[in-house]
PDB file of C-alpha atoms in Angstrom:
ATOM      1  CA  UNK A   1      95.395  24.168  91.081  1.00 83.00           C
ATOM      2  CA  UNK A   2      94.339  21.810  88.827  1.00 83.00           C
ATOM      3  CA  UNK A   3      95.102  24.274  85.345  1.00 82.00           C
ATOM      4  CA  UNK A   4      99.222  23.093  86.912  1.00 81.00           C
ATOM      5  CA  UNK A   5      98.152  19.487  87.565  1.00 82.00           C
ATOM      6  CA  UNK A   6      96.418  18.313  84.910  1.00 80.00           C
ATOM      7  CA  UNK A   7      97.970  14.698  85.380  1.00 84.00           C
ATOM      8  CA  UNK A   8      94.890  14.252  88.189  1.00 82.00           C
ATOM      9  CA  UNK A   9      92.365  13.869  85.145  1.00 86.00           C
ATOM     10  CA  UNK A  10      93.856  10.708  83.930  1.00 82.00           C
ATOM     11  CA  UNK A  11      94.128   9.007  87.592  1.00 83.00           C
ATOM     12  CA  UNK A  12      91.197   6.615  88.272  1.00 85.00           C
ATOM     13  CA  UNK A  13      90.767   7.514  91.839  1.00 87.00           C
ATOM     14  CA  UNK A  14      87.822   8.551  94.041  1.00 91.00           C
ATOM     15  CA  UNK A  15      88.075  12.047  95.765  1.00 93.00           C
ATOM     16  CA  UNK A  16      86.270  13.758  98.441  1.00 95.00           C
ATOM     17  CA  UNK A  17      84.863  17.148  97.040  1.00 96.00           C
ATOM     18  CA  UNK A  18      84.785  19.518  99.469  1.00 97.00           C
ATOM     19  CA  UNK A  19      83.676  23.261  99.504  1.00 96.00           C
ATOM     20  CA  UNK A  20      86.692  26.089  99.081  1.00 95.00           C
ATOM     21  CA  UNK A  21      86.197  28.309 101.883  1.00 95.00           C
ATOM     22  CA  UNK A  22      87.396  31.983 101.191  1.00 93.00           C
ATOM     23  CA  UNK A  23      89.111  32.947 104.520  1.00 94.00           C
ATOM     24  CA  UNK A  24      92.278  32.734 106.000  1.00 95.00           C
ATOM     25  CA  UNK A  25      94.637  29.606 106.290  1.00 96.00           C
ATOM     26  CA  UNK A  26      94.947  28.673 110.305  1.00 97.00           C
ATOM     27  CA  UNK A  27      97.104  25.514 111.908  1.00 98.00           C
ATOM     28  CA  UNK A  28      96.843  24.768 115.457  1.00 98.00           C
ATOM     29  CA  UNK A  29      99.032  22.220 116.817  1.00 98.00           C
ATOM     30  CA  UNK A  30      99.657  20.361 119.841  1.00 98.00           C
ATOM     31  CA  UNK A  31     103.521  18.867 120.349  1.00 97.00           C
ATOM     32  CA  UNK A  32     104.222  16.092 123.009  1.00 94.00           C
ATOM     33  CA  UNK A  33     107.723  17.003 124.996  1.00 91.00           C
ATOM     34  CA  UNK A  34     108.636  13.870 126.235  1.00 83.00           C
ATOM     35  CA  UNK A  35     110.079  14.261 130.508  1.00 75.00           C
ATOM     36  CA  UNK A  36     113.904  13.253 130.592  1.00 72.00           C
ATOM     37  CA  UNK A  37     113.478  10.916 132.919  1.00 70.00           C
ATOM     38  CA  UNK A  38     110.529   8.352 133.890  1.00 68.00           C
ATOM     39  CA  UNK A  39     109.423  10.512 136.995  1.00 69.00           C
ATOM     40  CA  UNK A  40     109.532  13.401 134.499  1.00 76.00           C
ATOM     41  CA  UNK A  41     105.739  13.951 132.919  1.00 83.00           C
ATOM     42  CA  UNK A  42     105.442  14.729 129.840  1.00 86.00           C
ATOM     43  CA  UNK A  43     104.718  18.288 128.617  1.00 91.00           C
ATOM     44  CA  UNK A  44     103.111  19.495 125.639  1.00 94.00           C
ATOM     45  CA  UNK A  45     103.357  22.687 123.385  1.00 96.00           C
ATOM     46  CA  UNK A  46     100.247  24.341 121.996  1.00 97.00           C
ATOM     47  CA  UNK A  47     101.216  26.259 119.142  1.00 97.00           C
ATOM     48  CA  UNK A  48      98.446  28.612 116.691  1.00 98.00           C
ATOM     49  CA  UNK A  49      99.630  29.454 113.819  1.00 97.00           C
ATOM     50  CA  UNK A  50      98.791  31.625 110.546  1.00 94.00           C
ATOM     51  CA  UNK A  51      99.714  30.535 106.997  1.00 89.00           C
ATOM     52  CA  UNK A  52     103.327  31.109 107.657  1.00 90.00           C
ATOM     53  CA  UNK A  53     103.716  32.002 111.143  1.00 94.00           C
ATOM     54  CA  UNK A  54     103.556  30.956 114.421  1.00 96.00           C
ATOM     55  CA  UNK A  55     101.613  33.457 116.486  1.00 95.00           C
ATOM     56  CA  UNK A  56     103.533  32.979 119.679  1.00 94.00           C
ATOM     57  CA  UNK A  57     101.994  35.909 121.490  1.00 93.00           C
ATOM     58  CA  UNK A  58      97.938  35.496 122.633  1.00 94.00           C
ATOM     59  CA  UNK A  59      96.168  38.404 120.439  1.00 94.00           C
ATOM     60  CA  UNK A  60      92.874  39.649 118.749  1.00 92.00           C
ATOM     61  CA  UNK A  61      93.433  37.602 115.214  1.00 93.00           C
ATOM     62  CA  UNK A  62      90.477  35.732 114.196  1.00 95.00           C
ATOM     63  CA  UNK A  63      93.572  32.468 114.525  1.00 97.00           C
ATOM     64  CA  UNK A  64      93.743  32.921 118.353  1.00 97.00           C
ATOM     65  CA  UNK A  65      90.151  34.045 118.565  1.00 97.00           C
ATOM     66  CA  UNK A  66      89.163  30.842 116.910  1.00 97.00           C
ATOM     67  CA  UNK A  67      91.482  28.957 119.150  1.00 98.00           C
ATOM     68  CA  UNK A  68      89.697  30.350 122.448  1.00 97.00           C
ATOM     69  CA  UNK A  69      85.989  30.127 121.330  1.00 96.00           C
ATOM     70  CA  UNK A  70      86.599  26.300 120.213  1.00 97.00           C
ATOM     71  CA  UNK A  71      88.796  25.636 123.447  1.00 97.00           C
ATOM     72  CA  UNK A  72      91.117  23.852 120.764  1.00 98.00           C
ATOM     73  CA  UNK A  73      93.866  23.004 123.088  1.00 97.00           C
ATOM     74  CA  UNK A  74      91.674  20.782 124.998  1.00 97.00           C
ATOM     75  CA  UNK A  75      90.032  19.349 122.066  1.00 98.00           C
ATOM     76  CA  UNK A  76      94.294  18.550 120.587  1.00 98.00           C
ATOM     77  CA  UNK A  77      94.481  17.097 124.077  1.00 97.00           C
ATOM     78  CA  UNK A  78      91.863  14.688 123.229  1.00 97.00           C
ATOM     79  CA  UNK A  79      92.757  13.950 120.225  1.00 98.00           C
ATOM     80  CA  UNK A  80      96.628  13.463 120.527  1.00 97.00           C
ATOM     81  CA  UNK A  81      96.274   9.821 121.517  1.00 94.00           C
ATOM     82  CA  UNK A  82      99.894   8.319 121.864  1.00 93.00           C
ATOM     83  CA  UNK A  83     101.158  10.449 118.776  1.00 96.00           C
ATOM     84  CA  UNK A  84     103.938  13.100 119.240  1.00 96.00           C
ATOM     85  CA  UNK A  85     102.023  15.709 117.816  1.00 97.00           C
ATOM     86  CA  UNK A  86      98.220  16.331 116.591  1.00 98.00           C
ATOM     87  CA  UNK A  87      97.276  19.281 113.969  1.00 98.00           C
ATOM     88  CA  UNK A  88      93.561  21.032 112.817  1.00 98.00           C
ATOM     89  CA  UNK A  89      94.201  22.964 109.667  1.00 97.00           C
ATOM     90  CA  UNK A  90      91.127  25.103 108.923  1.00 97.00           C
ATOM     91  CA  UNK A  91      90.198  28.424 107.612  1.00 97.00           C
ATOM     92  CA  UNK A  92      89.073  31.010 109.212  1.00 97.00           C
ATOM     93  CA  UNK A  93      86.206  33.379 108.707  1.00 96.00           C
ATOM     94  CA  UNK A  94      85.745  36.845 110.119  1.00 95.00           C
ATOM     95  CA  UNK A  95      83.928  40.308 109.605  1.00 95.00           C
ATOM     96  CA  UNK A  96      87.588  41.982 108.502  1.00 91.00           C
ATOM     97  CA  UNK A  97      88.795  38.657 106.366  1.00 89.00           C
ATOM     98  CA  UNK A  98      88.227  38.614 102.817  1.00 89.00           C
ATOM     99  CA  UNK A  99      85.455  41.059 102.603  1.00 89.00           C
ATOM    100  CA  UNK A 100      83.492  38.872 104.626  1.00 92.00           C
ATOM    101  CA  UNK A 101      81.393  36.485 102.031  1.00 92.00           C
ATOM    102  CA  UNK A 102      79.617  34.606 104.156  1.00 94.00           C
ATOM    103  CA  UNK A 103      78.321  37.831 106.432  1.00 95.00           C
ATOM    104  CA  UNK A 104      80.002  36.387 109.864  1.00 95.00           C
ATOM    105  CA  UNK A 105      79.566  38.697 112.640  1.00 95.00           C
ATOM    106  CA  UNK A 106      82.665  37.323 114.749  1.00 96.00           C
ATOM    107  CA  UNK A 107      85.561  34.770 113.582  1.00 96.00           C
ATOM    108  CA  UNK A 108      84.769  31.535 113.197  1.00 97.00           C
ATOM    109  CA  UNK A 109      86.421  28.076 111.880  1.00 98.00           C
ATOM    110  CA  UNK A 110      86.035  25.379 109.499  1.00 98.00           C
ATOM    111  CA  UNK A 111      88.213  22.699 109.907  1.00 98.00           C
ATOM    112  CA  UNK A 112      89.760  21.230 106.257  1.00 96.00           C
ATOM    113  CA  UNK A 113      92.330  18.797 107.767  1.00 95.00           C
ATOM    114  CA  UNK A 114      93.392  16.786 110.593  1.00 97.00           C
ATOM    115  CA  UNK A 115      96.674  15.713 110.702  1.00 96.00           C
ATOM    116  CA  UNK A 116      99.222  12.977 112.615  1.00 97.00           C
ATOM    117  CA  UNK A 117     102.726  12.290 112.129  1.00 96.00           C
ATOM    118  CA  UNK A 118     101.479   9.578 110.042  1.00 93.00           C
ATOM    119  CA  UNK A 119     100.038  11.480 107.527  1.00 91.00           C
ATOM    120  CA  UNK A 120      96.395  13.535 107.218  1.00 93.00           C
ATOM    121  CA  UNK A 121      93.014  11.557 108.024  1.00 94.00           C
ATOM    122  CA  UNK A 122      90.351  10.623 105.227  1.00 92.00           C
ATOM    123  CA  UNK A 123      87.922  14.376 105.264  1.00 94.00           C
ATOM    124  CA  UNK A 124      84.696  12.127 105.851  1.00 95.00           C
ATOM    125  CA  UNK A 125      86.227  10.794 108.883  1.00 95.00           C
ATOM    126  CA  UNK A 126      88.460  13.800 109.538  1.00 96.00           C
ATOM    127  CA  UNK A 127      84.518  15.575 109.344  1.00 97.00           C
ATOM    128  CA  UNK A 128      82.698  12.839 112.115  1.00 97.00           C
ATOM    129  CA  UNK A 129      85.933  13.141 114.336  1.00 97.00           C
ATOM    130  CA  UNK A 130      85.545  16.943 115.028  1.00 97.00           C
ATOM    131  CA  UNK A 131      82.090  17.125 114.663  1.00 98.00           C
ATOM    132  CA  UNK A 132      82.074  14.614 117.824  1.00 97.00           C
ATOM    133  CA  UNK A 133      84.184  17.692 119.384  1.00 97.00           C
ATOM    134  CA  UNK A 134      82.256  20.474 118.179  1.00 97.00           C
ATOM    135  CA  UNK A 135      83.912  22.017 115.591  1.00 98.00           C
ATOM    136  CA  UNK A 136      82.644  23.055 112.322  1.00 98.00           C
ATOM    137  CA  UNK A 137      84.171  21.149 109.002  1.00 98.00           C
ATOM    138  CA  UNK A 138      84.146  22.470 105.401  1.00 97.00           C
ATOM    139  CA  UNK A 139      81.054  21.397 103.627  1.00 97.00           C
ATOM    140  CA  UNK A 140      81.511  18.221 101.744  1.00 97.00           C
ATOM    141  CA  UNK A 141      79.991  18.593  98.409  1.00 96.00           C
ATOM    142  CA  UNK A 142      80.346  14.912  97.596  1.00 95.00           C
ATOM    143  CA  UNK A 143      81.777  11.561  99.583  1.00 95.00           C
ATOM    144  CA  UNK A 144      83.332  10.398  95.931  1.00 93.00           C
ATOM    145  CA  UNK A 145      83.465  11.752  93.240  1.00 92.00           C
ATOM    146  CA  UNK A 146      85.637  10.124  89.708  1.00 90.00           C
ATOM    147  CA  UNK A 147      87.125  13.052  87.782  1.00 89.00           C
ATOM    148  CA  UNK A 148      88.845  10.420  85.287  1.00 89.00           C
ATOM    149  CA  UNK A 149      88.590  11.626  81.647  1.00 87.00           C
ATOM    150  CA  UNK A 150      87.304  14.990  82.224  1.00 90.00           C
ATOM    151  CA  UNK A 151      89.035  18.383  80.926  1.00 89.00           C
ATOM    152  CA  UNK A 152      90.028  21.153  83.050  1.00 90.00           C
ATOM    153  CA  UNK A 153      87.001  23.479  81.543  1.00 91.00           C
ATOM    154  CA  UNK A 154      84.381  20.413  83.608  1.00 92.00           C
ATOM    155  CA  UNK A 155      86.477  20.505  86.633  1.00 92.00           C
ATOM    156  CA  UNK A 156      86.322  24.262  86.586  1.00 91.00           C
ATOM    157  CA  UNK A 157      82.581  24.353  85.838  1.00 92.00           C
ATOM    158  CA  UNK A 158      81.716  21.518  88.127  1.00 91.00           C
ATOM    159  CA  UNK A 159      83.574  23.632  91.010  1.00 92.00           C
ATOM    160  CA  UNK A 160      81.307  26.598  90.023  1.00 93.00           C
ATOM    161  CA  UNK A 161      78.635  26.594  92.380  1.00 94.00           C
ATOM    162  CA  UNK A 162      76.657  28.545  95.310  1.00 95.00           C
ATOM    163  CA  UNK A 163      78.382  28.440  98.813  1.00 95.00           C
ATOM    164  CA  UNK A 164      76.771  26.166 101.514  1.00 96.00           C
ATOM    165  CA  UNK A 165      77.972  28.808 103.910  1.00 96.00           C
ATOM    166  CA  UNK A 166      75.387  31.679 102.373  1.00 95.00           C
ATOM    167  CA  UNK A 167      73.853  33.372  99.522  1.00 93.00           C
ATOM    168  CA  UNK A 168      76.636  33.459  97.024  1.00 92.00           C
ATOM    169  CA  UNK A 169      78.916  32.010  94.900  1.00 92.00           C
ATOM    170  CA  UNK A 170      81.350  29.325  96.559  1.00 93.00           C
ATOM    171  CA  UNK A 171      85.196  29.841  95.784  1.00 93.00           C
ATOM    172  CA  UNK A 172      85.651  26.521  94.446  1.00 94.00           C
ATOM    173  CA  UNK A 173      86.374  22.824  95.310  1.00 95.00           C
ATOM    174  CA  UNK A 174      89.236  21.057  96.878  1.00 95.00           C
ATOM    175  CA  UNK A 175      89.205  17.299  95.931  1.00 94.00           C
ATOM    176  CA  UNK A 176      90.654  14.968  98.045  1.00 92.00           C
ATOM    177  CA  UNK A 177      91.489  11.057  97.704  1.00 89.00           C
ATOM    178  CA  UNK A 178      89.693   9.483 100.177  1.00 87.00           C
ATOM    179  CA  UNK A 179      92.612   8.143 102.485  1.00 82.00           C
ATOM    180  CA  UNK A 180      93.431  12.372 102.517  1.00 81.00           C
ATOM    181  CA  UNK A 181      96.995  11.527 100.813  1.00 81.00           C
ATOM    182  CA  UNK A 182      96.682  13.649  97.820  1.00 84.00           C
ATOM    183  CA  UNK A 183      94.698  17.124  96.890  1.00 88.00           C
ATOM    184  CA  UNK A 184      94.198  19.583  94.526  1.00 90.00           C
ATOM    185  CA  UNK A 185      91.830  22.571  94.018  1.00 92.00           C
ATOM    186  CA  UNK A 186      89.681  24.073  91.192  1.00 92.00           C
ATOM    187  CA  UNK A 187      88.838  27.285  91.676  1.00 90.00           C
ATOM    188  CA  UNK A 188      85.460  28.909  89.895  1.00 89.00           C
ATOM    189  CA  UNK A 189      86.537  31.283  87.046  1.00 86.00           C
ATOM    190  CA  UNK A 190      83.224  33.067  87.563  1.00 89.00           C
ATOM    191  CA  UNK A 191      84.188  33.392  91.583  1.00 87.00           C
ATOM    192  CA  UNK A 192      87.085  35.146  90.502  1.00 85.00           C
ATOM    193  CA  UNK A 193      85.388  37.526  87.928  1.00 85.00           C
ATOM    194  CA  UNK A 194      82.796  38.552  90.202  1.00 84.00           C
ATOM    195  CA  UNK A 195      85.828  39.283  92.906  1.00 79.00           C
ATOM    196  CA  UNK A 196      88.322  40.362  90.470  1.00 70.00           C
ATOM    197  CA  UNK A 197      91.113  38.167  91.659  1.00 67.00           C
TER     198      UNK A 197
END
């Protein structure tokens, strides 16, 4: 959160603003297991995970629900490339998450990150890649946005804001440099308030 990271108001560097989705932290990965041998093909692991977990088992969680309704494997299986692995962080949404903000009637996803071994891709372009594949990304707020010179108070009132998701009051912002390297959050005090967290 920005109140611990402070430092990020004196750095002159463009960030991506994007809308803090209240749901529930998924990661859905797909791992390259390269054959022994040359006549061996390779094989790949599909792996759905929670915040800390790997949900090995196929269940009713809005994570492997998600993963079904999107057909994610086959999307990770597009986008893999020649990388050893490919990841979609996102949050998920559903009628029993979070007291249900945005009024969802069945889980749904919105992607926040797209990750490669060689680190996380820029959100815009993160945004038009899995668009292409037709899944749903965070809302982007703004494309770039300076912070520089402004006090935590403006960060936290800037982040204050309605929800591009429905009629009510967005959790926050997540800024992100634009090459996706380096992130922080600001979280709406008034959000908070109104949900007593």
């Amino acid at each position: 959160r920005i109140q611990n990271a402070p430092f990020y108001l004196d750095m002159d560097c463009p960030y991506v603003a994007t809308e803090k989705v209240d749901g529930q932290s998924g990661t859905f990965t797909l791992q390259r297991i390269k054959g022994k041998h040359f006549w061996n093909k390779d094989t790949y692991d599909f792996a759905v995970c929670s915040r800390n977990l790997r949900k090995w088992t196929k269940d009713t969680s809005s994570f492997w629900t998600v993963a079904e309704k999107y057909n994610l494997e086959e999307i990770l299986h597009k986008l893999i490339g020649d990388n050893e692995w490919v990841a979609i962080q996102g949050e998920c949404v559903a009628p029993n998450v979070q007291g249900n903000k945005y009024k969802v009637t069945e889980p749904d996803l919105y992607v926040f990150n797209l990750v490669y071994p060689n680190g996380r891709v820029g959100s815009v372009e993160a945004k038009k890649i899995v668009v292409e594949h037709g899944l749903k990304f965070v809302p982007i707020l703004e494309e770039s946005v300076s912070i520089k010179g402004m006090s935590v108070a403006e960060v936290l009132e800037y982040a204050t804001g309605k929800s591009k998701l429905y009629d009510t009051l967005r959790e926050g912002i997540v800024f992100r440099s634009l090459d996706g390297k380096q992130s922080f959050k600001a979280v709406s005090p008034e959000f908070l308030i109104k949900h007593n967290e």
